[in-house]
């Protein structure tokens, strides 16, 4: 079955450590997105990518980094520069062009700093 | 700048109809989505509008006016399970930036 897979579902990080969240899709979608959601809040855009080897900063990119070496994969690294990383992270993808009738979401990664 | 506004909270009665409004200001417009999200879960797709008018899908309908930067989600025959957050999102610009409003928490009571 096609879809988006995020891993791990839960992640614990010590202060000062970098961690990488995985996002893989087999939908052949060009566009991929990373969001952060804090309790009771909406989704805020971190980074997004339309094509391989290209990506744009979203509204809250500071303290995060991404790569897009393959169409299927869009990993997000939460660096030690992100001062408040505890949140729910969601990855999404949409097909390119006028057929983009739905944004598909992974099941999310809940990151906690300990 | 880019902005999407929706009411923070709404309440409604089981069996009734509720309309959730969304206004947006973006650089360009490539489409508008509505999603439902239950606490702790990923959003689930409800509707997509790219042309003006009403899209109906079962108990849910979504309306778009591009000239007014306005959309609404209409939920009919409300059920208790419809208690959730409803997210409005707009795709805009040449890079298809997809941004979300803060969401509307809907509480359905008996």
JSON list of N, CA, C and O in Angstrom, two decimals, chain A residues 33 35 37 40-43 45 48 50 54 56 59 88 90 94 96 98 100-107 110, chain B residues 2 29-30 33 35 37 40-43 45 47-48 50 87 91 94-103 105:
[
{"chain": "A", "resi": 33, "resn": "UNK", "atom": "N", "xyz": [6.84, 18.01, 3.01]},
{"chain": "A", "resi": 33, "resn": "UNK", "atom": "CA", "xyz": [6.76, 19.08, 4.01]},
{"chain": "A", "resi": 33, "resn": "UNK", "atom": "C", "xyz": [7.02, 18.53, 5.41]},
{"chain": "A", "resi": 33, "resn": "UNK", "atom": "O", "xyz": [6.64, 17.39, 5.71]},
{"chain": "A", "resi": 35, "resn": "UNK", "atom": "N", "xyz": [6.26, 19.71, 9.49]},
{"chain": "A", "resi": 35, "resn": "UNK", "atom": "CA", "xyz": [5.54, 20.61, 10.39]},
{"chain": "A", "resi": 35, "resn": "UNK", "atom": "C", "xyz": [5.84, 20.26, 11.84]},
{"chain": "A", "resi": 35, "resn": "UNK", "atom": "O", "xyz": [6.12, 19.11, 12.18]},
{"chain": "A", "resi": 37, "resn": "UNK", "atom": "N", "xyz": [3.95, 20.69, 15.65]},
{"chain": "A", "resi": 37, "resn": "UNK", "atom": "CA", "xyz": [2.70, 21.02, 16.33]},
{"chain": "A", "resi": 37, "resn": "UNK", "atom": "C", "xyz": [2.91, 20.95, 17.84]},
{"chain": "A", "resi": 37, "resn": "UNK", "atom": "O", "xyz": [3.32, 19.92, 18.37]},
{"chain": "A", "resi": 40, "resn": "UNK", "atom": "N", "xyz": [-2.34, 21.88, 21.60]},
{"chain": "A", "resi": 40, "resn": "UNK", "atom": "CA", "xyz": [-3.41, 22.85, 21.43]},
{"chain": "A", "resi": 40, "resn": "UNK", "atom": "C", "xyz": [-3.19, 23.87, 20.32]},
{"chain": "A", "resi": 40, "resn": "UNK", "atom": "O", "xyz": [-3.97, 24.81, 20.19]},
{"chain": "A", "resi": 41, "resn": "UNK", "atom": "N", "xyz": [-2.14, 23.67, 19.54]},
{"chain": "A", "resi": 41, "resn": "UNK", "atom": "CA", "xyz": [-1.79, 24.64, 18.48]},
{"chain": "A", "resi": 41, "resn": "UNK", "atom": "C", "xyz": [-1.96, 24.03, 17.10]},
{"chain": "A", "resi": 41, "resn": "UNK", "atom": "O", "xyz": [-2.16, 22.83, 16.95]},
{"chain": "A", "resi": 42, "resn": "UNK", "atom": "N", "xyz": [-1.85, 24.90, 16.08]},
{"chain": "A", "resi": 42, "resn": "UNK", "atom": "CA", "xyz": [-1.91, 24.43, 14.70]},
{"chain": "A", "resi": 42, "resn": "UNK", "atom": "C", "xyz": [-0.57, 23.91, 14.22]},
{"chain": "A", "resi": 42, "resn": "UNK", "atom": "O", "xyz": [0.40, 23.80, 14.98]},
{"chain": "A", "resi": 43, "resn": "UNK", "atom": "N", "xyz": [-0.50, 23.58, 12.92]},
{"chain": "A", "resi": 43, "resn": "UNK", "atom": "CA", "xyz": [0.73, 23.09, 12.32]},
{"chain": "A", "resi": 43, "resn": "UNK", "atom": "C", "xyz": [1.56, 24.27, 11.81]},
{"chain": "A", "resi": 43, "resn": "UNK", "atom": "O", "xyz": [1.06, 25.11, 11.05]},
{"chain": "A", "resi": 45, "resn": "UNK", "atom": "N", "xyz": [4.98, 25.38, 9.66]},
{"chain": "A", "resi": 45, "resn": "UNK", "atom": "CA", "xyz": [5.83, 24.84, 8.61]},
{"chain": "A", "resi": 45, "resn": "UNK", "atom": "C", "xyz": [7.31, 25.06, 8.92]},
{"chain": "A", "resi": 45, "resn": "UNK", "atom": "O", "xyz": [7.74, 26.19, 9.17]},
{"chain": "A", "resi": 48, "resn": "UNK", "atom": "N", "xyz": [10.19, 22.74, 3.43]},
{"chain": "A", "resi": 48, "resn": "UNK", "atom": "CA", "xyz": [9.48, 22.03, 2.39]},
{"chain": "A", "resi": 48, "resn": "UNK", "atom": "C", "xyz": [10.36, 21.91, 1.15]},
{"chain": "A", "resi": 48, "resn": "UNK", "atom": "O", "xyz": [11.31, 22.68, 0.98]},
{"chain": "A", "resi": 50, "resn": "UNK", "atom": "N", "xyz": [10.22, 20.79, -3.17]},
{"chain": "A", "resi": 50, "resn": "UNK", "atom": "CA", "xyz": [9.45, 20.48, -4.37]},
{"chain": "A", "resi": 50, "resn": "UNK", "atom": "C", "xyz": [10.14, 19.44, -5.24]},
{"chain": "A", "resi": 50, "resn": "UNK", "atom": "O", "xyz": [9.48, 18.69, -5.97]},
{"chain": "A", "resi": 54, "resn": "UNK", "atom": "N", "xyz": [16.63, 20.20, -3.60]},
{"chain": "A", "resi": 54, "resn": "UNK", "atom": "CA", "xyz": [16.19, 21.59, -3.41]},
{"chain": "A", "resi": 54, "resn": "UNK", "atom": "C", "xyz": [15.15, 21.63, -2.30]},
{"chain": "A", "resi": 54, "resn": "UNK", "atom": "O", "xyz": [14.27, 20.77, -2.23]},
{"chain": "A", "resi": 56, "resn": "UNK", "atom": "N", "xyz": [13.12, 24.65, 0.70]},
{"chain": "A", "resi": 56, "resn": "UNK", "atom": "CA", "xyz": [12.93, 26.03, 1.15]},
{"chain": "A", "resi": 56, "resn": "UNK", "atom": "C", "xyz": [12.63, 26.05, 2.64]},
{"chain": "A", "resi": 56, "resn": "UNK", "atom": "O", "xyz": [12.02, 25.13, 3.19]},
{"chain": "A", "resi": 59, "resn": "UNK", "atom": "N", "xyz": [8.30, 28.73, 8.04]},
{"chain": "A", "resi": 59, "resn": "UNK", "atom": "CA", "xyz": [8.16, 29.85, 8.95]},
{"chain": "A", "resi": 59, "resn": "UNK", "atom": "C", "xyz": [8.99, 29.72, 10.23]},
{"chain": "A", "resi": 59, "resn": "UNK", "atom": "O", "xyz": [9.23, 30.70, 10.92]},
{"chain": "A", "resi": 88, "resn": "UNK", "atom": "N", "xyz": [5.23, 17.59, 18.59]},
{"chain": "A", "resi": 88, "resn": "UNK", "atom": "CA", "xyz": [4.74, 16.55, 17.68]},
{"chain": "A", "resi": 88, "resn": "UNK", "atom": "C", "xyz": [5.14, 16.98, 16.27]},
{"chain": "A", "resi": 88, "resn": "UNK", "atom": "O", "xyz": [4.81, 18.08, 15.83]},
{"chain": "A", "resi": 90, "resn": "UNK", "atom": "N", "xyz": [5.16, 16.34, 12.15]},
{"chain": "A", "resi": 90, "resn": "UNK", "atom": "CA", "xyz": [4.39, 15.70, 11.08]},
{"chain": "A", "resi": 90, "resn": "UNK", "atom": "C", "xyz": [5.02, 15.95, 9.73]},
{"chain": "A", "resi": 90, "resn": "UNK", "atom": "O", "xyz": [5.44, 17.07, 9.42]},
{"chain": "A", "resi": 94, "resn": "UNK", "atom": "N", "xyz": [2.39, 16.00, -1.20]},
{"chain": "A", "resi": 94, "resn": "UNK", "atom": "CA", "xyz": [1.30, 16.18, -2.16]},
{"chain": "A", "resi": 94, "resn": "UNK", "atom": "C", "xyz": [1.85, 15.96, -3.56]},
{"chain": "A", "resi": 94, "resn": "UNK", "atom": "O", "xyz": [3.03, 16.23, -3.82]},
{"chain": "A", "resi": 96, "resn": "UNK", "atom": "N", "xyz": [2.42, 16.74, -7.54]},
{"chain": "A", "resi": 96, "resn": "UNK", "atom": "CA", "xyz": [2.70, 18.00, -8.21]},
{"chain": "A", "resi": 96, "resn": "UNK", "atom": "C", "xyz": [1.59, 18.34, -9.19]},
{"chain": "A", "resi": 96, "resn": "UNK", "atom": "O", "xyz": [0.86, 17.46, -9.63]},
{"chain": "A", "resi": 98, "resn": "UNK", "atom": "N", "xyz": [-1.79, 20.24, -11.06]},
{"chain": "A", "resi": 98, "resn": "UNK", "atom": "CA", "xyz": [-3.19, 20.46, -10.76]},
{"chain": "A", "resi": 98, "resn": "UNK", "atom": "C", "xyz": [-3.86, 19.27, -10.13]},
{"chain": "A", "resi": 98, "resn": "UNK", "atom": "O", "xyz": [-4.99, 19.36, -9.64]},
{"chain": "A", "resi": 100, "resn": "UNK", "atom": "N", "xyz": [-3.09, 17.95, -7.39]},
{"chain": "A", "resi": 100, "resn": "UNK", "atom": "CA", "xyz": [-2.75, 17.88, -5.97]},
{"chain": "A", "resi": 100, "resn": "UNK", "atom": "C", "xyz": [-4.00, 18.06, -5.13]},
{"chain": "A", "resi": 100, "resn": "UNK", "atom": "O", "xyz": [-4.23, 19.09, -4.53]},
{"chain": "A", "resi": 101, "resn": "UNK", "atom": "N", "xyz": [-4.81, 17.02, -5.09]},
{"chain": "A", "resi": 101, "resn": "UNK", "atom": "CA", "xyz": [-6.10, 17.12, -4.44]},
{"chain": "A", "resi": 101, "resn": "UNK", "atom": "C", "xyz": [-6.07, 16.67, -2.99]},
{"chain": "A", "resi": 101, "resn": "UNK", "atom": "O", "xyz": [-7.09, 16.69, -2.33]},
{"chain": "A", "resi": 102, "resn": "UNK", "atom": "N", "xyz": [-4.96, 16.22, -2.50]},
{"chain": "A", "resi": 102, "resn": "UNK", "atom": "CA", "xyz": [-4.89, 15.82, -1.09]},
{"chain": "A", "resi": 102, "resn": "UNK", "atom": "C", "xyz": [-3.45, 15.85, -0.64]},
{"chain": "A", "resi": 102, "resn": "UNK", "atom": "O", "xyz": [-2.55, 15.45, -1.37]},
{"chain": "A", "resi": 103, "resn": "UNK", "atom": "N", "xyz": [-3.24, 16.35, 0.58]},
{"chain": "A", "resi": 103, "resn": "UNK", "atom": "CA", "xyz": [-1.94, 16.26, 1.22]},
{"chain": "A", "resi": 103, "resn": "UNK", "atom": "C", "xyz": [-1.98, 15.03, 2.14]},
{"chain": "A", "resi": 103, "resn": "UNK", "atom": "O", "xyz": [-2.85, 14.93, 2.99]},
{"chain": "A", "resi": 104, "resn": "UNK", "atom": "N", "xyz": [-1.07, 14.11, 1.93]},
{"chain": "A", "resi": 104, "resn": "UNK", "atom": "CA", "xyz": [-1.02, 12.88, 2.73]},
{"chain": "A", "resi": 104, "resn": "UNK", "atom": "C", "xyz": [-0.06, 13.10, 3.90]},
{"chain": "A", "resi": 104, "resn": "UNK", "atom": "O", "xyz": [1.02, 13.65, 3.73]},
{"chain": "A", "resi": 105, "resn": "UNK", "atom": "N", "xyz": [-0.45, 12.61, 5.06]},
{"chain": "A", "resi": 105, "resn": "UNK", "atom": "CA", "xyz": [0.36, 12.78, 6.27]},
{"chain": "A", "resi": 105, "resn": "UNK", "atom": "C", "xyz": [0.89, 11.45, 6.77]},
{"chain": "A", "resi": 105, "resn": "UNK", "atom": "O", "xyz": [0.21, 10.42, 6.66]},
{"chain": "A", "resi": 106, "resn": "UNK", "atom": "N", "xyz": [2.09, 11.49, 7.34]},
{"chain": "A", "resi": 106, "resn": "UNK", "atom": "CA", "xyz": [2.56, 10.38, 8.13]},
{"chain": "A", "resi": 106, "resn": "UNK", "atom": "C", "xyz": [1.87, 10.40, 9.49]},
{"chain": "A", "resi": 106, "resn": "UNK", "atom": "O", "xyz": [1.09, 11.30, 9.79]},
{"chain": "A", "resi": 107, "resn": "UNK", "atom": "N", "xyz": [2.18, 9.39, 10.32]},
{"chain": "A", "resi": 107, "resn": "UNK", "atom": "CA", "xyz": [1.51, 9.29, 11.62]},
{"chain": "A", "resi": 107, "resn": "UNK", "atom": "C", "xyz": [2.17, 10.13, 12.70]},
{"chain": "A", "resi": 107, "resn": "UNK", "atom": "O", "xyz": [1.65, 10.23, 13.80]},
{"chain": "A", "resi": 110, "resn": "UNK", "atom": "N", "xyz": [6.63, 11.92, 17.99]},
{"chain": "A", "resi": 110, "resn": "UNK", "atom": "CA", "xyz": [6.54, 12.75, 19.20]},
{"chain": "A", "resi": 110, "resn": "UNK", "atom": "C", "xyz": [7.93, 12.80, 19.83]},
{"chain": "A", "resi": 110, "resn": "UNK", "atom": "O", "xyz": [8.43, 11.79, 20.30]},
{"chain": "B", "resi": 2, "resn": "UNK", "atom": "N", "xyz": [1.75, 36.17, 4.77]},
{"chain": "B", "resi": 2, "resn": "UNK", "atom": "CA", "xyz": [0.74, 35.16, 4.55]},
{"chain": "B", "resi": 2, "resn": "UNK", "atom": "C", "xyz": [0.03, 34.89, 5.87]},
{"chain": "B", "resi": 2, "resn": "UNK", "atom": "O", "xyz": [0.68, 34.78, 6.91]},
{"chain": "B", "resi": 29, "resn": "UNK", "atom": "N", "xyz": [-2.33, 31.61, -5.08]},
{"chain": "B", "resi": 29, "resn": "UNK", "atom": "CA", "xyz": [-3.25, 30.60, -4.55]},
{"chain": "B", "resi": 29, "resn": "UNK", "atom": "C", "xyz": [-3.27, 29.41, -5.50]},
{"chain": "B", "resi": 29, "resn": "UNK", "atom": "O", "xyz": [-3.53, 29.55, -6.70]},
{"chain": "B", "resi": 30, "resn": "UNK", "atom": "N", "xyz": [-3.00, 28.22, -4.92]},
{"chain": "B", "resi": 30, "resn": "UNK", "atom": "CA", "xyz": [-3.00, 27.00, -5.72]},
{"chain": "B", "resi": 30, "resn": "UNK", "atom": "C", "xyz": [-4.01, 25.97, -5.21]},
{"chain": "B", "resi": 30, "resn": "UNK", "atom": "O", "xyz": [-4.10, 24.88, -5.78]},
{"chain": "B", "resi": 33, "resn": "UNK", "atom": "N", "xyz": [-7.29, 23.31, 1.45]},
{"chain": "B", "resi": 33, "resn": "UNK", "atom": "CA", "xyz": [-7.64, 22.03, 2.05]},
{"chain": "B", "resi": 33, "resn": "UNK", "atom": "C", "xyz": [-8.36, 22.25, 3.37]},
{"chain": "B", "resi": 33, "resn": "UNK", "atom": "O", "xyz": [-8.11, 23.23, 4.08]},
{"chain": "B", "resi": 35, "resn": "UNK", "atom": "N", "xyz": [-8.89, 19.79, 6.85]},
{"chain": "B", "resi": 35, "resn": "UNK", "atom": "CA", "xyz": [-8.52, 18.55, 7.52]},
{"chain": "B", "resi": 35, "resn": "UNK", "atom": "C", "xyz": [-9.20, 18.48, 8.88]},
{"chain": "B", "resi": 35, "resn": "UNK", "atom": "O", "xyz": [-9.46, 19.50, 9.52]},
{"chain": "B", "resi": 37, "resn": "UNK", "atom": "N", "xyz": [-8.61, 16.81, 12.71]},
{"chain": "B", "resi": 37, "resn": "UNK", "atom": "CA", "xyz": [-7.56, 16.24, 13.55]},
{"chain": "B", "resi": 37, "resn": "UNK", "atom": "C", "xyz": [-8.08, 15.97, 14.95]},
{"chain": "B", "resi": 37, "resn": "UNK", "atom": "O", "xyz": [-8.54, 16.89, 15.63]},
{"chain": "B", "resi": 40, "resn": "UNK", "atom": "N", "xyz": [-3.69, 14.21, 19.39]},
{"chain": "B", "resi": 40, "resn": "UNK", "atom": "CA", "xyz": [-2.62, 13.23, 19.37]},
{"chain": "B", "resi": 40, "resn": "UNK", "atom": "C", "xyz": [-2.49, 12.44, 18.10]},
{"chain": "B", "resi": 40, "resn": "UNK", "atom": "O", "xyz": [-1.64, 11.54, 18.01]},
{"chain": "B", "resi": 41, "resn": "UNK", "atom": "N", "xyz": [-3.33, 12.75, 17.10]},
{"chain": "B", "resi": 41, "resn": "UNK", "atom": "CA", "xyz": [-3.29, 11.99, 15.85]},
{"chain": "B", "resi": 41, "resn": "UNK", "atom": "C", "xyz": [-2.90, 12.89, 14.69]},
{"chain": "B", "resi": 41, "resn": "UNK", "atom": "O", "xyz": [-2.94, 14.12, 14.78]},
{"chain": "B", "resi": 42, "resn": "UNK", "atom": "N", "xyz": [-2.56, 12.28, 13.56]},
{"chain": "B", "resi": 42, "resn": "UNK", "atom": "CA", "xyz": [-2.27, 13.04, 12.34]},
{"chain": "B", "resi": 42, "resn": "UNK", "atom": "C", "xyz": [-3.58, 13.54, 11.74]},
{"chain": "B", "resi": 42, "resn": "UNK", "atom": "O", "xyz": [-4.64, 12.94, 11.95]},
{"chain": "B", "resi": 43, "resn": "UNK", "atom": "N", "xyz": [-3.54, 14.64, 11.01]},
{"chain": "B", "resi": 43, "resn": "UNK", "atom": "CA", "xyz": [-4.75, 15.14, 10.34]},
{"chain": "B", "resi": 43, "resn": "UNK", "atom": "C", "xyz": [-5.25, 14.15, 9.29]},
{"chain": "B", "resi": 43, "resn": "UNK", "atom": "O", "xyz": [-4.47, 13.44, 8.66]},
{"chain": "B", "resi": 45, "resn": "UNK", "atom": "N", "xyz": [-7.78, 13.93, 5.80]},
{"chain": "B", "resi": 45, "resn": "UNK", "atom": "CA", "xyz": [-8.28, 14.78, 4.71]},
{"chain": "B", "resi": 45, "resn": "UNK", "atom": "C", "xyz": [-9.80, 14.82, 4.70]},
{"chain": "B", "resi": 45, "resn": "UNK", "atom": "O", "xyz": [-10.47, 13.81, 4.85]},
{"chain": "B", "resi": 47, "resn": "UNK", "atom": "N", "xyz": [-11.48, 17.76, 2.51]},
{"chain": "B", "resi": 47, "resn": "UNK", "atom": "CA", "xyz": [-11.89, 18.33, 1.22]},
{"chain": "B", "resi": 47, "resn": "UNK", "atom": "C", "xyz": [-10.77, 19.16, 0.63]},
{"chain": "B", "resi": 47, "resn": "UNK", "atom": "O", "xyz": [-9.83, 19.56, 1.31]},
{"chain": "B", "resi": 48, "resn": "UNK", "atom": "N", "xyz": [-10.92, 19.43, -0.67]},
{"chain": "B", "resi": 48, "resn": "UNK", "atom": "CA", "xyz": [-9.98, 20.25, -1.41]},
{"chain": "B", "resi": 48, "resn": "UNK", "atom": "C", "xyz": [-10.77, 21.12, -2.39]},
{"chain": "B", "resi": 48, "resn": "UNK", "atom": "O", "xyz": [-11.65, 20.62, -3.09]},
{"chain": "B", "resi": 50, "resn": "UNK", "atom": "N", "xyz": [-10.17, 24.21, -5.39]},
{"chain": "B", "resi": 50, "resn": "UNK", "atom": "CA", "xyz": [-9.26, 25.06, -6.16]},
{"chain": "B", "resi": 50, "resn": "UNK", "atom": "C", "xyz": [-10.05, 26.06, -7.02]},
{"chain": "B", "resi": 50, "resn": "UNK", "atom": "O", "xyz": [-9.53, 27.11, -7.37]},
{"chain": "B", "resi": 87, "resn": "UNK", "atom": "N", "xyz": [-8.81, 21.99, 10.50]},
{"chain": "B", "resi": 87, "resn": "UNK", "atom": "CA", "xyz": [-7.69, 22.80, 10.03]},
{"chain": "B", "resi": 87, "resn": "UNK", "atom": "C", "xyz": [-7.93, 23.24, 8.59]},
{"chain": "B", "resi": 87, "resn": "UNK", "atom": "O", "xyz": [-8.24, 22.42, 7.73]},
{"chain": "B", "resi": 91, "resn": "UNK", "atom": "N", "xyz": [-2.36, 26.19, -0.24]},
{"chain": "B", "resi": 91, "resn": "UNK", "atom": "CA", "xyz": [-1.14, 25.99, -1.04]},
{"chain": "B", "resi": 91, "resn": "UNK", "atom": "C", "xyz": [-0.96, 27.24, -1.89]},
{"chain": "B", "resi": 91, "resn": "UNK", "atom": "O", "xyz": [-1.90, 27.67, -2.59]},
{"chain": "B", "resi": 94, "resn": "UNK", "atom": "N", "xyz": [5.04, 29.64, -6.20]},
{"chain": "B", "resi": 94, "resn": "UNK", "atom": "CA", "xyz": [5.66, 28.76, -7.18]},
{"chain": "B", "resi": 94, "resn": "UNK", "atom": "C", "xyz": [6.24, 27.49, -6.58]},
{"chain": "B", "resi": 94, "resn": "UNK", "atom": "O", "xyz": [6.38, 26.48, -7.27]},
{"chain": "B", "resi": 95, "resn": "UNK", "atom": "N", "xyz": [6.58, 27.53, -5.31]},
{"chain": "B", "resi": 95, "resn": "UNK", "atom": "CA", "xyz": [7.12, 26.34, -4.64]},
{"chain": "B", "resi": 95, "resn": "UNK", "atom": "C", "xyz": [6.05, 25.57, -3.87]},
{"chain": "B", "resi": 95, "resn": "UNK", "atom": "O", "xyz": [6.36, 24.69, -3.09]},
{"chain": "B", "resi": 96, "resn": "UNK", "atom": "N", "xyz": [4.78, 25.90, -4.10]},
{"chain": "B", "resi": 96, "resn": "UNK", "atom": "CA", "xyz": [3.67, 25.19, -3.44]},
{"chain": "B", "resi": 96, "resn": "UNK", "atom": "C", "xyz": [3.84, 25.15, -1.92]},
{"chain": "B", "resi": 96, "resn": "UNK", "atom": "O", "xyz": [3.79, 24.09, -1.30]},
{"chain": "B", "resi": 97, "resn": "UNK", "atom": "N", "xyz": [4.05, 26.31, -1.34]},
{"chain": "B", "resi": 97, "resn": "UNK", "atom": "CA", "xyz": [4.11, 26.39, 0.11]},
{"chain": "B", "resi": 97, "resn": "UNK", "atom": "C", "xyz": [2.74, 26.05, 0.69]},
{"chain": "B", "resi": 97, "resn": "UNK", "atom": "O", "xyz": [1.73, 26.61, 0.27]},
{"chain": "B", "resi": 98, "resn": "UNK", "atom": "N", "xyz": [2.70, 25.14, 1.64]},
{"chain": "B", "resi": 98, "resn": "UNK", "atom": "CA", "xyz": [1.45, 24.67, 2.23]},
{"chain": "B", "resi": 98, "resn": "UNK", "atom": "C", "xyz": [1.42, 25.11, 3.68]},
{"chain": "B", "resi": 98, "resn": "UNK", "atom": "O", "xyz": [2.17, 24.59, 4.52]},
{"chain": "B", "resi": 99, "resn": "UNK", "atom": "N", "xyz": [0.55, 26.07, 4.01]},
{"chain": "B", "resi": 99, "resn": "UNK", "atom": "CA", "xyz": [0.49, 26.58, 5.37]},
{"chain": "B", "resi": 99, "resn": "UNK", "atom": "C", "xyz": [-0.89, 26.37, 5.95]},
{"chain": "B", "resi": 99, "resn": "UNK", "atom": "O", "xyz": [-1.89, 26.38, 5.23]},
{"chain": "B", "resi": 100, "resn": "UNK", "atom": "N", "xyz": [-0.92, 26.19, 7.26]},
{"chain": "B", "resi": 100, "resn": "UNK", "atom": "CA", "xyz": [-2.15, 25.87, 7.98]},
{"chain": "B", "resi": 100, "resn": "UNK", "atom": "C", "xyz": [-2.58, 27.02, 8.88]},
{"chain": "B", "resi": 100, "resn": "UNK", "atom": "O", "xyz": [-1.74, 27.74, 9.43]},
{"chain": "B", "resi": 101, "resn": "UNK", "atom": "N", "xyz": [-3.88, 27.15, 9.04]},
{"chain": "B", "resi": 101, "resn": "UNK", "atom": "CA", "xyz": [-4.40, 28.00, 10.10]},
{"chain": "B", "resi": 101, "resn": "UNK", "atom": "C", "xyz": [-4.21, 27.31, 11.44]},
{"chain": "B", "resi": 101, "resn": "UNK", "atom": "O", "xyz": [-3.80, 26.14, 11.51]},
{"chain": "B", "resi": 102, "resn": "UNK", "atom": "N", "xyz": [-4.52, 28.03, 12.52]},
{"chain": "B", "resi": 102, "resn": "UNK", "atom": "CA", "xyz": [-4.30, 27.50, 13.86]},
{"chain": "B", "resi": 102, "resn": "UNK", "atom": "C", "xyz": [-5.31, 26.43, 14.24]},
{"chain": "B", "resi": 102, "resn": "UNK", "atom": "O", "xyz": [-5.14, 25.74, 15.24]},
{"chain": "B", "resi": 103, "resn": "UNK", "atom": "N", "xyz": [-6.37, 26.28, 13.42]},
{"chain": "B", "resi": 103, "resn": "UNK", "atom": "CA", "xyz": [-7.36, 25.24, 13.70]},
{"chain": "B", "resi": 103, "resn": "UNK", "atom": "C", "xyz": [-8.52, 25.75, 14.53]},
{"chain": "B", "resi": 103, "resn": "UNK", "atom": "O", "xyz": [-8.39, 26.69, 15.32]},
{"chain": "B", "resi": 105, "resn": "UNK", "atom": "N", "xyz": [-11.33, 24.30, 17.21]},
{"chain": "B", "resi": 105, "resn": "UNK", "atom": "CA", "xyz": [-11.75, 23.16, 18.04]},
{"chain": "B", "resi": 105, "resn": "UNK", "atom": "C", "xyz": [-13.26, 23.16, 18.14]},
{"chain": "B", "resi": 105, "resn": "UNK", "atom": "O", "xyz": [-13.85, 24.12, 18.65]}
]
